[in-house]
Amino acid sequence: MFNRRKCGPSRRPIHCPANVLPTQVAPARVSPTQEVVRTNVINTVVPHIHPVHTTTVNRHVTHNQHYFPQTQSVENVFSENTMNCGTPENPNPDCFPIRRNRFGF
């Protein structure tokens, strides 16, 4: 069996002395600079003079009203041509002008 005084496996936990390693130095963590504002208050009195002049204006307003009456009408125009074209055996040449196709057909 194992010696209970030494560190190692056993049925009950045996606490061994801690191994102390050399101290390590981590990089520094720098917080943002905190700004402190110190205010000095110096009171100065400056007189301000505001003269007032009042002018009364009487404004006369003319309201021009324009009216544009409009009427409406409808005009119907009819046209009629009456031609005496003669008879089919003896037609009037002014009644049926001969129209030719541009292409000569």
PDB file of N, CA and C in Angstrom:
ATOM      1  N   MET A   1       0.837  -1.174   0.000  1.00  0.00           N
ATOM      2  CA  MET A   1       0.000   0.000   0.000  1.00  0.00           C
ATOM      3  C   MET A   1       0.878   1.231   0.000  1.00  0.00           C
ATOM      4  N   PHE A   2       0.190   2.323  -0.256  1.00  0.00           N
ATOM      5  CA  PHE A   2       0.898   3.592  -0.338  1.00  0.00           C
ATOM      6  C   PHE A   2       1.073   4.193   1.039  1.00  0.00           C
ATOM      7  N   ASN A   3       2.111   4.921   1.188  1.00  0.00           N
ATOM      8  CA  ASN A   3       2.362   5.615   2.444  1.00  0.00           C
ATOM      9  C   ASN A   3       1.443   6.829   2.496  1.00  0.00           C
ATOM     10  N   ARG A   4       0.708   6.962   3.597  1.00  0.00           N
ATOM     11  CA  ARG A   4      -0.264   8.042   3.707  1.00  0.00           C
ATOM     12  C   ARG A   4       0.404   9.387   3.882  1.00  0.00           C
ATOM     13  N   ARG A   5       1.628   9.391   4.235  1.00  0.00           N
ATOM     14  CA  ARG A   5       2.283  10.681   4.425  1.00  0.00           C
ATOM     15  C   ARG A   5       2.702  11.293   3.099  1.00  0.00           C
ATOM     16  N   LYS A   6       2.872  10.516   2.082  1.00  0.00           N
ATOM     17  CA  LYS A   6       3.262  11.027   0.781  1.00  0.00           C
ATOM     18  C   LYS A   6       2.007  11.365  -0.012  1.00  0.00           C
ATOM     19  N   CYS A   7       2.165  12.235  -1.005  1.00  0.00           N
ATOM     20  CA  CYS A   7       1.050  12.565  -1.904  1.00  0.00           C
ATOM     21  C   CYS A   7       0.910  11.443  -2.894  1.00  0.00           C
ATOM     22  N   GLY A   8      -0.280  11.081  -3.149  1.00  0.00           N
ATOM     23  CA  GLY A   8      -0.504  10.035  -4.121  1.00  0.00           C
ATOM     24  C   GLY A   8      -1.860   9.402  -3.913  1.00  0.00           C
ATOM     25  N   PRO A   9      -2.185   8.355  -4.681  1.00  0.00           N
ATOM     26  CA  PRO A   9      -3.502   7.736  -4.599  1.00  0.00           C
ATOM     27  C   PRO A   9      -3.758   7.112  -3.235  1.00  0.00           C
ATOM     28  N   SER A  10      -4.977   7.293  -2.751  1.00  0.00           N
ATOM     29  CA  SER A  10      -5.417   6.647  -1.519  1.00  0.00           C
ATOM     30  C   SER A  10      -6.926   6.662  -1.507  1.00  0.00           C
ATOM     31  N   ARG A  11      -7.516   6.068  -0.457  1.00  0.00           N
ATOM     32  CA  ARG A  11      -8.965   6.037  -0.369  1.00  0.00           C
ATOM     33  C   ARG A  11      -9.518   7.359   0.108  1.00  0.00           C
ATOM     34  N   ARG A  12      -8.835   8.085   0.916  1.00  0.00           N
ATOM     35  CA  ARG A  12      -9.260   9.406   1.359  1.00  0.00           C
ATOM     36  C   ARG A  12      -8.325  10.428   0.755  1.00  0.00           C
ATOM     37  N   PRO A  13      -8.847  11.623   0.474  1.00  0.00           N
ATOM     38  CA  PRO A  13      -7.964  12.631  -0.111  1.00  0.00           C
ATOM     39  C   PRO A  13      -6.917  13.074   0.879  1.00  0.00           C
ATOM     40  N   ILE A  14      -5.751  13.154   0.405  1.00  0.00           N
ATOM     41  CA  ILE A  14      -4.646  13.677   1.209  1.00  0.00           C
ATOM     42  C   ILE A  14      -4.243  14.982   0.565  1.00  0.00           C
ATOM     43  N   HIS A  15      -4.174  16.020   1.347  1.00  0.00           N
ATOM     44  CA  HIS A  15      -3.820  17.333   0.822  1.00  0.00           C
ATOM     45  C   HIS A  15      -2.320  17.486   0.820  1.00  0.00           C
ATOM     46  N   CYS A  16      -1.810  17.699  -0.348  1.00  0.00           N
ATOM     47  CA  CYS A  16      -0.373  17.902  -0.503  1.00  0.00           C
ATOM     48  C   CYS A  16      -0.068  19.380  -0.386  1.00  0.00           C
ATOM     49  N   PRO A  17       1.129  19.744  -0.013  1.00  0.00           N
ATOM     50  CA  PRO A  17       1.469  21.157   0.024  1.00  0.00           C
ATOM     51  C   PRO A  17       1.462  21.734  -1.391  1.00  0.00           C
ATOM     52  N   ALA A  18       1.026  22.977  -1.517  1.00  0.00           N
ATOM     53  CA  ALA A  18       0.924  23.640  -2.826  1.00  0.00           C
ATOM     54  C   ALA A  18       2.297  23.902  -3.392  1.00  0.00           C
ATOM     55  N   ASN A  19       2.407  23.759  -4.670  1.00  0.00           N
ATOM     56  CA  ASN A  19       3.632  24.148  -5.351  1.00  0.00           C
ATOM     57  C   ASN A  19       3.561  25.641  -5.622  1.00  0.00           C
ATOM     58  N   VAL A  20       4.473  26.399  -5.157  1.00  0.00           N
ATOM     59  CA  VAL A  20       4.486  27.842  -5.358  1.00  0.00           C
ATOM     60  C   VAL A  20       5.424  28.142  -6.505  1.00  0.00           C
ATOM     61  N   LEU A  21       4.831  28.713  -7.575  1.00  0.00           N
ATOM     62  CA  LEU A  21       5.607  29.045  -8.764  1.00  0.00           C
ATOM     63  C   LEU A  21       6.067  30.495  -8.665  1.00  0.00           C
ATOM     64  N   PRO A  22       7.045  30.881  -9.462  1.00  0.00           N
ATOM     65  CA  PRO A  22       7.486  32.278  -9.416  1.00  0.00           C
ATOM     66  C   PRO A  22       6.355  33.216  -9.838  1.00  0.00           C
ATOM     67  N   THR A  23       6.319  34.385  -9.248  1.00  0.00           N
ATOM     68  CA  THR A  23       5.284  35.388  -9.553  1.00  0.00           C
ATOM     69  C   THR A  23       5.449  35.877 -10.977  1.00  0.00           C
ATOM     70  N   GLN A  24       4.332  35.943 -11.682  1.00  0.00           N
ATOM     71  CA  GLN A  24       4.338  36.455 -13.052  1.00  0.00           C
ATOM     72  C   GLN A  24       3.743  37.853 -13.061  1.00  0.00           C
ATOM     73  N   VAL A  25       4.232  38.692 -13.945  1.00  0.00           N
ATOM     74  CA  VAL A  25       3.714  40.061 -14.060  1.00  0.00           C
ATOM     75  C   VAL A  25       2.964  40.164 -15.379  1.00  0.00           C
ATOM     76  N   ALA A  26       1.675  40.448 -15.295  1.00  0.00           N
ATOM     77  CA  ALA A  26       0.838  40.603 -16.487  1.00  0.00           C
ATOM     78  C   ALA A  26       1.003  42.012 -17.037  1.00  0.00           C
ATOM     79  N   PRO A  27       0.665  42.230 -18.304  1.00  0.00           N
ATOM     80  CA  PRO A  27       0.727  43.590 -18.846  1.00  0.00           C
ATOM     81  C   PRO A  27      -0.216  44.510 -18.087  1.00  0.00           C
ATOM     82  N   ALA A  28       0.190  45.751 -17.928  1.00  0.00           N
ATOM     83  CA  ALA A  28      -0.612  46.719 -17.177  1.00  0.00           C
ATOM     84  C   ALA A  28      -1.903  47.033 -17.926  1.00  0.00           C
ATOM     85  N   ARG A  29      -2.964  47.186 -17.193  1.00  0.00           N
ATOM     86  CA  ARG A  29      -4.250  47.617 -17.735  1.00  0.00           C
ATOM     87  C   ARG A  29      -4.433  49.079 -17.357  1.00  0.00           C
ATOM     88  N   VAL A  30      -4.422  49.938 -18.355  1.00  0.00           N
ATOM     89  CA  VAL A  30      -4.501  51.382 -18.103  1.00  0.00           C
ATOM     90  C   VAL A  30      -5.916  51.848 -18.396  1.00  0.00           C
ATOM     91  N   SER A  31      -6.549  52.432 -17.402  1.00  0.00           N
ATOM     92  CA  SER A  31      -7.884  52.993 -17.577  1.00  0.00           C
ATOM     93  C   SER A  31      -7.773  54.312 -18.322  1.00  0.00           C
ATOM     94  N   PRO A  32      -8.867  54.725 -18.990  1.00  0.00           N
ATOM     95  CA  PRO A  32      -8.830  56.028 -19.651  1.00  0.00           C
ATOM     96  C   PRO A  32      -8.602  57.132 -18.635  1.00  0.00           C
ATOM     97  N   THR A  33      -7.914  58.175 -19.067  1.00  0.00           N
ATOM     98  CA  THR A  33      -7.626  59.289 -18.174  1.00  0.00           C
ATOM     99  C   THR A  33      -8.920  59.965 -17.758  1.00  0.00           C
ATOM    100  N   GLN A  34      -9.068  60.189 -16.486  1.00  0.00           N
ATOM    101  CA  GLN A  34     -10.250  60.869 -15.981  1.00  0.00           C
ATOM    102  C   GLN A  34      -9.945  62.353 -15.938  1.00  0.00           C
ATOM    103  N   GLU A  35     -10.834  63.152 -16.552  1.00  0.00           N
ATOM    104  CA  GLU A  35     -10.600  64.586 -16.635  1.00  0.00           C
ATOM    105  C   GLU A  35     -11.316  65.281 -15.492  1.00  0.00           C
ATOM    106  N   VAL A  36     -10.604  66.157 -14.828  1.00  0.00           N
ATOM    107  CA  VAL A  36     -11.171  66.946 -13.741  1.00  0.00           C
ATOM    108  C   VAL A  36     -11.154  68.396 -14.194  1.00  0.00           C
ATOM    109  N   VAL A  37     -12.303  69.072 -14.142  1.00  0.00           N
ATOM    110  CA  VAL A  37     -12.409  70.472 -14.551  1.00  0.00           C
ATOM    111  C   VAL A  37     -12.595  71.322 -13.317  1.00  0.00           C
ATOM    112  N   ARG A  38     -11.728  72.265 -13.135  1.00  0.00           N
ATOM    113  CA  ARG A  38     -11.839  73.194 -12.020  1.00  0.00           C
ATOM    114  C   ARG A  38     -12.256  74.537 -12.614  1.00  0.00           C
ATOM    115  N   THR A  39     -13.360  75.095 -12.153  1.00  0.00           N
ATOM    116  CA  THR A  39     -13.916  76.323 -12.711  1.00  0.00           C
ATOM    117  C   THR A  39     -13.770  77.465 -11.725  1.00  0.00           C
ATOM    118  N   ASN A  40     -13.283  78.588 -12.215  1.00  0.00           N
ATOM    119  CA  ASN A  40     -13.219  79.819 -11.426  1.00  0.00           C
ATOM    120  C   ASN A  40     -14.294  80.750 -11.960  1.00  0.00           C
ATOM    121  N   VAL A  41     -15.151  81.282 -11.116  1.00  0.00           N
ATOM    122  CA  VAL A  41     -16.231  82.185 -11.508  1.00  0.00           C
ATOM    123  C   VAL A  41     -15.852  83.602 -11.125  1.00  0.00           C
ATOM    124  N   ILE A  42     -15.825  84.476 -12.131  1.00  0.00           N
ATOM    125  CA  ILE A  42     -15.525  85.894 -11.899  1.00  0.00           C
ATOM    126  C   ILE A  42     -16.740  86.673 -12.372  1.00  0.00           C
ATOM    127  N   ASN A  43     -17.420  87.359 -11.483  1.00  0.00           N
ATOM    128  CA  ASN A  43     -18.636  88.095 -11.809  1.00  0.00           C
ATOM    129  C   ASN A  43     -18.306  89.500 -12.300  1.00  0.00           C
ATOM    130  N   THR A  44     -18.916  89.888 -13.415  1.00  0.00           N
ATOM    131  CA  THR A  44     -18.756  91.230 -13.971  1.00  0.00           C
ATOM    132  C   THR A  44     -20.146  91.740 -14.318  1.00  0.00           C
ATOM    133  N   VAL A  45     -20.448  92.972 -13.944  1.00  0.00           N
ATOM    134  CA  VAL A  45     -21.742  93.577 -14.254  1.00  0.00           C
ATOM    135  C   VAL A  45     -21.563  94.484 -15.466  1.00  0.00           C
ATOM    136  N   VAL A  46     -22.358  94.251 -16.497  1.00  0.00           N
ATOM    137  CA  VAL A  46     -22.337  95.083 -17.698  1.00  0.00           C
ATOM    138  C   VAL A  46     -23.739  95.656 -17.872  1.00  0.00           C
ATOM    139  N   PRO A  47     -23.902  96.984 -17.721  1.00  0.00           N
ATOM    140  CA  PRO A  47     -25.234  97.574 -17.911  1.00  0.00           C
ATOM    141  C   PRO A  47     -25.607  97.568 -19.409  1.00  0.00           C
ATOM    142  N   HIS A  48     -26.810  97.158 -19.713  1.00  0.00           N
ATOM    143  CA  HIS A  48     -27.339  97.174 -21.085  1.00  0.00           C
ATOM    144  C   HIS A  48     -28.550  98.091 -21.099  1.00  0.00           C
ATOM    145  N   ILE A  49     -28.540  99.066 -22.004  1.00  0.00           N
ATOM    146  CA  ILE A  49     -29.628 100.035 -22.094  1.00  0.00           C
ATOM    147  C   ILE A  49     -30.375  99.764 -23.398  1.00  0.00           C
ATOM    148  N   HIS A  50     -31.681  99.581 -23.306  1.00  0.00           N
ATOM    149  CA  HIS A  50     -32.510  99.263 -24.464  1.00  0.00           C
ATOM    150  C   HIS A  50     -33.590 100.324 -24.619  1.00  0.00           C
ATOM    151  N   PRO A  51     -33.302 101.404 -25.339  1.00  0.00           N
ATOM    152  CA  PRO A  51     -34.340 102.426 -25.537  1.00  0.00           C
ATOM    153  C   PRO A  51     -35.422 101.889 -26.486  1.00  0.00           C
ATOM    154  N   VAL A  52     -36.650 102.387 -26.305  1.00  0.00           N
ATOM    155  CA  VAL A  52     -37.780 101.932 -27.106  1.00  0.00           C
ATOM    156  C   VAL A  52     -38.481 103.145 -27.687  1.00  0.00           C
ATOM    157  N   HIS A  53     -38.785 103.073 -28.988  1.00  0.00           N
ATOM    158  CA  HIS A  53     -39.610 104.085 -29.647  1.00  0.00           C
ATOM    159  C   HIS A  53     -40.778 103.346 -30.273  1.00  0.00           C
ATOM    160  N   THR A  54     -42.004 103.810 -30.049  1.00  0.00           N
ATOM    161  CA  THR A  54     -43.187 103.149 -30.589  1.00  0.00           C
ATOM    162  C   THR A  54     -43.786 104.015 -31.682  1.00  0.00           C
ATOM    163  N   THR A  55     -44.005 103.420 -32.843  1.00  0.00           N
ATOM    164  CA  THR A  55     -44.668 104.091 -33.951  1.00  0.00           C
ATOM    165  C   THR A  55     -45.984 103.371 -34.190  1.00  0.00           C
ATOM    166  N   THR A  56     -47.062 104.125 -34.272  1.00  0.00           N
ATOM    167  CA  THR A  56     -48.369 103.532 -34.545  1.00  0.00           C
ATOM    168  C   THR A  56     -48.622 103.620 -36.040  1.00  0.00           C
ATOM    169  N   VAL A  57     -48.906 102.482 -36.640  1.00  0.00           N
ATOM    170  CA  VAL A  57     -49.187 102.421 -38.070  1.00  0.00           C
ATOM    171  C   VAL A  57     -50.645 102.024 -38.235  1.00  0.00           C
ATOM    172  N   ASN A  58     -51.405 102.882 -38.928  1.00  0.00           N
ATOM    173  CA  ASN A  58     -52.787 102.556 -39.255  1.00  0.00           C
ATOM    174  C   ASN A  58     -52.796 102.000 -40.672  1.00  0.00           C
ATOM    175  N   ARG A  59     -53.009 100.739 -40.792  1.00  0.00           N
ATOM    176  CA  ARG A  59     -52.948 100.085 -42.102  1.00  0.00           C
ATOM    177  C   ARG A  59     -54.366  99.877 -42.618  1.00  0.00           C
ATOM    178  N   HIS A  60     -54.634 100.450 -43.792  1.00  0.00           N
ATOM    179  CA  HIS A  60     -55.936 100.304 -44.431  1.00  0.00           C
ATOM    180  C   HIS A  60     -55.775  99.275 -45.544  1.00  0.00           C
ATOM    181  N   VAL A  61     -56.589  98.253 -45.502  1.00  0.00           N
ATOM    182  CA  VAL A  61     -56.482  97.164 -46.472  1.00  0.00           C
ATOM    183  C   VAL A  61     -57.719  97.175 -47.353  1.00  0.00           C
ATOM    184  N   THR A  62     -57.492  97.202 -48.663  1.00  0.00           N
ATOM    185  CA  THR A  62     -58.589  97.131 -49.621  1.00  0.00           C
ATOM    186  C   THR A  62     -58.655  95.712 -50.164  1.00  0.00           C
ATOM    187  N   HIS A  63     -59.822  95.122 -50.091  1.00  0.00           N
ATOM    188  CA  HIS A  63     -60.007  93.759 -50.596  1.00  0.00           C
ATOM    189  C   HIS A  63     -60.694  93.851 -51.947  1.00  0.00           C
ATOM    190  N   ASN A  64     -59.958  93.586 -52.999  1.00  0.00           N
ATOM    191  CA  ASN A  64     -60.510  93.587 -54.349  1.00  0.00           C
ATOM    192  C   ASN A  64     -61.064  92.205 -54.641  1.00  0.00           C
ATOM    193  N   GLN A  65     -62.346  92.179 -54.985  1.00  0.00           N
ATOM    194  CA  GLN A  65     -62.987  90.910 -55.284  1.00  0.00           C
ATOM    195  C   GLN A  65     -63.251  90.857 -56.779  1.00  0.00           C
ATOM    196  N   HIS A  66     -62.772  89.840 -57.433  1.00  0.00           N
ATOM    197  CA  HIS A  66     -62.914  89.672 -58.872  1.00  0.00           C
ATOM    198  C   HIS A  66     -63.852  88.499 -59.132  1.00  0.00           C
ATOM    199  N   TYR A  67     -64.810  88.730 -60.011  1.00  0.00           N
ATOM    200  CA  TYR A  67     -65.755  87.682 -60.381  1.00  0.00           C
ATOM    201  C   TYR A  67     -65.613  87.416 -61.866  1.00  0.00           C
ATOM    202  N   PHE A  68     -65.718  86.178 -62.239  1.00  0.00           N
ATOM    203  CA  PHE A  68     -65.602  85.782 -63.629  1.00  0.00           C
ATOM    204  C   PHE A  68     -66.797  84.907 -64.003  1.00  0.00           C
ATOM    205  N   PRO A  69     -67.946  85.532 -64.233  1.00  0.00           N
ATOM    206  CA  PRO A  69     -69.093  84.713 -64.619  1.00  0.00           C
ATOM    207  C   PRO A  69     -68.849  84.113 -66.000  1.00  0.00           C
ATOM    208  N   GLN A  70     -69.313  82.905 -66.176  1.00  0.00           N
ATOM    209  CA  GLN A  70     -69.090  82.216 -67.435  1.00  0.00           C
ATOM    210  C   GLN A  70     -70.384  81.547 -67.851  1.00  0.00           C
ATOM    211  N   THR A  71     -70.696  81.697 -69.112  1.00  0.00           N
ATOM    212  CA  THR A  71     -71.865  81.013 -69.650  1.00  0.00           C
ATOM    213  C   THR A  71     -71.375  79.957 -70.625  1.00  0.00           C
ATOM    214  N   GLN A  72     -72.276  79.059 -70.964  1.00  0.00           N
ATOM    215  CA  GLN A  72     -71.915  77.977 -71.850  1.00  0.00           C
ATOM    216  C   GLN A  72     -73.026  77.796 -72.863  1.00  0.00           C
ATOM    217  N   SER A  73     -72.629  77.441 -74.040  1.00  0.00           N
ATOM    218  CA  SER A  73     -73.633  77.143 -75.064  1.00  0.00           C
ATOM    219  C   SER A  73     -73.117  76.012 -75.927  1.00  0.00           C
ATOM    220  N   VAL A  74     -74.031  75.377 -76.627  1.00  0.00           N
ATOM    221  CA  VAL A  74     -73.696  74.288 -77.532  1.00  0.00           C
ATOM    222  C   VAL A  74     -74.245  74.650 -78.896  1.00  0.00           C
ATOM    223  N   GLU A  75     -73.440  74.463 -79.895  1.00  0.00           N
ATOM    224  CA  GLU A  75     -73.866  74.752 -81.263  1.00  0.00           C
ATOM    225  C   GLU A  75     -73.722  73.474 -82.072  1.00  0.00           C
ATOM    226  N   ASN A  76     -74.812  73.053 -82.681  1.00  0.00           N
ATOM    227  CA  ASN A  76     -74.798  71.887 -83.548  1.00  0.00           C
ATOM    228  C   ASN A  76     -74.799  72.369 -84.988  1.00  0.00           C
ATOM    229  N   VAL A  77     -73.821  71.961 -85.761  1.00  0.00           N
ATOM    230  CA  VAL A  77     -73.705  72.379 -87.151  1.00  0.00           C
ATOM    231  C   VAL A  77     -73.949  71.161 -88.029  1.00  0.00           C
ATOM    232  N   PHE A  78     -74.866  71.292 -88.941  1.00  0.00           N
ATOM    233  CA  PHE A  78     -75.164  70.234 -89.897  1.00  0.00           C
ATOM    234  C   PHE A  78     -74.864  70.757 -91.278  1.00  0.00           C
ATOM    235  N   SER A  79     -74.352  69.891 -92.106  1.00  0.00           N
ATOM    236  CA  SER A  79     -74.032  70.283 -93.469  1.00  0.00           C
ATOM    237  C   SER A  79     -74.603  69.215 -94.405  1.00  0.00           C
ATOM    238  N   GLU A  80     -75.106  69.656 -95.542  1.00  0.00           N
ATOM    239  CA  GLU A  80     -75.669  68.716 -96.495  1.00  0.00           C
ATOM    240  C   GLU A  80     -75.368  69.214 -97.902  1.00  0.00           C
ATOM    241  N   ASN A  81     -74.918  68.346 -98.741  1.00  0.00           N
ATOM    242  CA  ASN A  81     -74.644  68.678-100.140  1.00  0.00           C
ATOM    243  C   ASN A  81     -75.599  67.879-101.019  1.00  0.00           C
ATOM    244  N   THR A  82     -76.179  68.550-101.935  1.00  0.00           N
ATOM    245  CA  THR A  82     -77.046  67.889-102.902  1.00  0.00           C
ATOM    246  C   THR A  82     -76.476  68.161-104.282  1.00  0.00           C
ATOM    247  N   MET A  83     -76.244  67.091-105.036  1.00  0.00           N
ATOM    248  CA  MET A  83     -75.671  67.246-106.376  1.00  0.00           C
ATOM    249  C   MET A  83     -76.565  66.528-107.376  1.00  0.00           C
ATOM    250  N   ASN A  84     -76.732  67.144-108.467  1.00  0.00           N
ATOM    251  CA  ASN A  84     -77.486  66.515-109.547  1.00  0.00           C
ATOM    252  C   ASN A  84     -76.463  65.862-110.455  1.00  0.00           C
ATOM    253  N   CYS A  85     -76.395  64.554-110.389  1.00  0.00           N
ATOM    254  CA  CYS A  85     -75.364  63.830-111.122  1.00  0.00           C
ATOM    255  C   CYS A  85     -75.881  63.253-112.440  1.00  0.00           C
ATOM    256  N   GLY A  86     -77.037  63.577-112.810  1.00  0.00           N
ATOM    257  CA  GLY A  86     -77.548  63.068-114.088  1.00  0.00           C
ATOM    258  C   GLY A  86     -78.063  61.660-113.940  1.00  0.00           C
ATOM    259  N   THR A  87     -77.996  60.911-115.034  1.00  0.00           N
ATOM    260  CA  THR A  87     -78.473  59.530-115.043  1.00  0.00           C
ATOM    261  C   THR A  87     -77.286  58.618-115.257  1.00  0.00           C
ATOM    262  N   PRO A  88     -77.444  57.310-114.978  1.00  0.00           N
ATOM    263  CA  PRO A  88     -76.327  56.415-115.216  1.00  0.00           C
ATOM    264  C   PRO A  88     -75.904  56.406-116.689  1.00  0.00           C
ATOM    265  N   GLU A  89     -76.832  56.655-117.615  1.00  0.00           N
ATOM    266  CA  GLU A  89     -76.460  56.667-119.027  1.00  0.00           C
ATOM    267  C   GLU A  89     -75.752  57.957-119.409  1.00  0.00           C
ATOM    268  N   ASN A  90     -76.084  59.044-118.741  1.00  0.00           N
ATOM    269  CA  ASN A  90     -75.510  60.355-119.063  1.00  0.00           C
ATOM    270  C   ASN A  90     -75.025  61.014-117.765  1.00  0.00           C
ATOM    271  N   PRO A  91     -73.928  60.535-117.148  1.00  0.00           N
ATOM    272  CA  PRO A  91     -73.477  61.112-115.878  1.00  0.00           C
ATOM    273  C   PRO A  91     -72.832  62.481-116.089  1.00  0.00           C
ATOM    274  N   ASN A  92     -72.877  63.281-115.011  1.00  0.00           N
ATOM    275  CA  ASN A  92     -72.234  64.604-115.003  1.00  0.00           C
ATOM    276  C   ASN A  92     -70.778  64.373-114.602  1.00  0.00           C
ATOM    277  N   PRO A  93     -69.760  64.769-115.389  1.00  0.00           N
ATOM    278  CA  PRO A  93     -68.372  64.532-115.027  1.00  0.00           C
ATOM    279  C   PRO A  93     -67.926  65.282-113.783  1.00  0.00           C
ATOM    280  N   ASP A  94     -68.552  66.393-113.413  1.00  0.00           N
ATOM    281  CA  ASP A  94     -68.179  67.126-112.185  1.00  0.00           C
ATOM    282  C   ASP A  94     -68.657  66.401-110.924  1.00  0.00           C
ATOM    283  N   CYS A  95     -69.621  65.510-111.085  1.00  0.00           N
ATOM    284  CA  CYS A  95     -70.184  64.828-109.934  1.00  0.00           C
ATOM    285  C   CYS A  95     -69.291  63.679-109.481  1.00  0.00           C
ATOM    286  N   PHE A  96     -68.660  62.979-110.360  1.00  0.00           N
ATOM    287  CA  PHE A  96     -67.805  61.852-110.023  1.00  0.00           C
ATOM    288  C   PHE A  96     -66.427  62.084-110.617  1.00  0.00           C
ATOM    289  N   PRO A  97     -65.555  62.838-110.001  1.00  0.00           N
ATOM    290  CA  PRO A  97     -64.238  63.050-110.579  1.00  0.00           C
ATOM    291  C   PRO A  97     -63.467  61.739-110.628  1.00  0.00           C
ATOM    292  N   ILE A  98     -62.673  61.584-111.664  1.00  0.00           N
ATOM    293  CA  ILE A  98     -61.883  60.373-111.825  1.00  0.00           C
ATOM    294  C   ILE A  98     -60.660  60.500-110.922  1.00  0.00           C
ATOM    295  N   ARG A  99     -60.500  59.527-110.070  1.00  0.00           N
ATOM    296  CA  ARG A  99     -59.350  59.537-109.170  1.00  0.00           C
ATOM    297  C   ARG A  99     -58.441  58.401-109.578  1.00  0.00           C
ATOM    298  N   ARG A 100     -57.206  58.717-109.727  1.00  0.00           N
ATOM    299  CA  ARG A 100     -56.245  57.699-110.118  1.00  0.00           C
ATOM    300  C   ARG A 100     -55.310  57.392-108.961  1.00  0.00           C
ATOM    301  N   ASN A 101     -54.901  56.171-108.906  1.00  0.00           N
ATOM    302  CA  ASN A 101     -53.954  55.731-107.878  1.00  0.00           C
ATOM    303  C   ASN A 101     -52.588  56.319-108.198  1.00  0.00           C
ATOM    304  N   ARG A 102     -51.840  56.660-107.216  1.00  0.00           N
ATOM    305  CA  ARG A 102     -50.504  57.227-107.416  1.00  0.00           C
ATOM    306  C   ARG A 102     -49.601  56.280-108.180  1.00  0.00           C
ATOM    307  N   PHE A 103     -49.829  55.026-108.017  1.00  0.00           N
ATOM    308  CA  PHE A 103     -48.943  54.033-108.597  1.00  0.00           C
ATOM    309  C   PHE A 103     -49.338  53.715-110.028  1.00  0.00           C
ATOM    310  N   GLY A 104     -50.400  54.323-110.538  1.00  0.00           N
ATOM    311  CA  GLY A 104     -50.812  54.120-111.922  1.00  0.00           C
ATOM    312  C   GLY A 104     -51.576  52.849-112.148  1.00  0.00           C
ATOM    313  N   PHE A 105     -52.136  52.236-111.142  1.00  0.00           N
ATOM    314  CA  PHE A 105     -52.880  50.994-111.326  1.00  0.00           C
ATOM    315  C   PHE A 105     -54.289  51.290-111.736  1.00  0.00           C
TER     316      PHE A 105
END
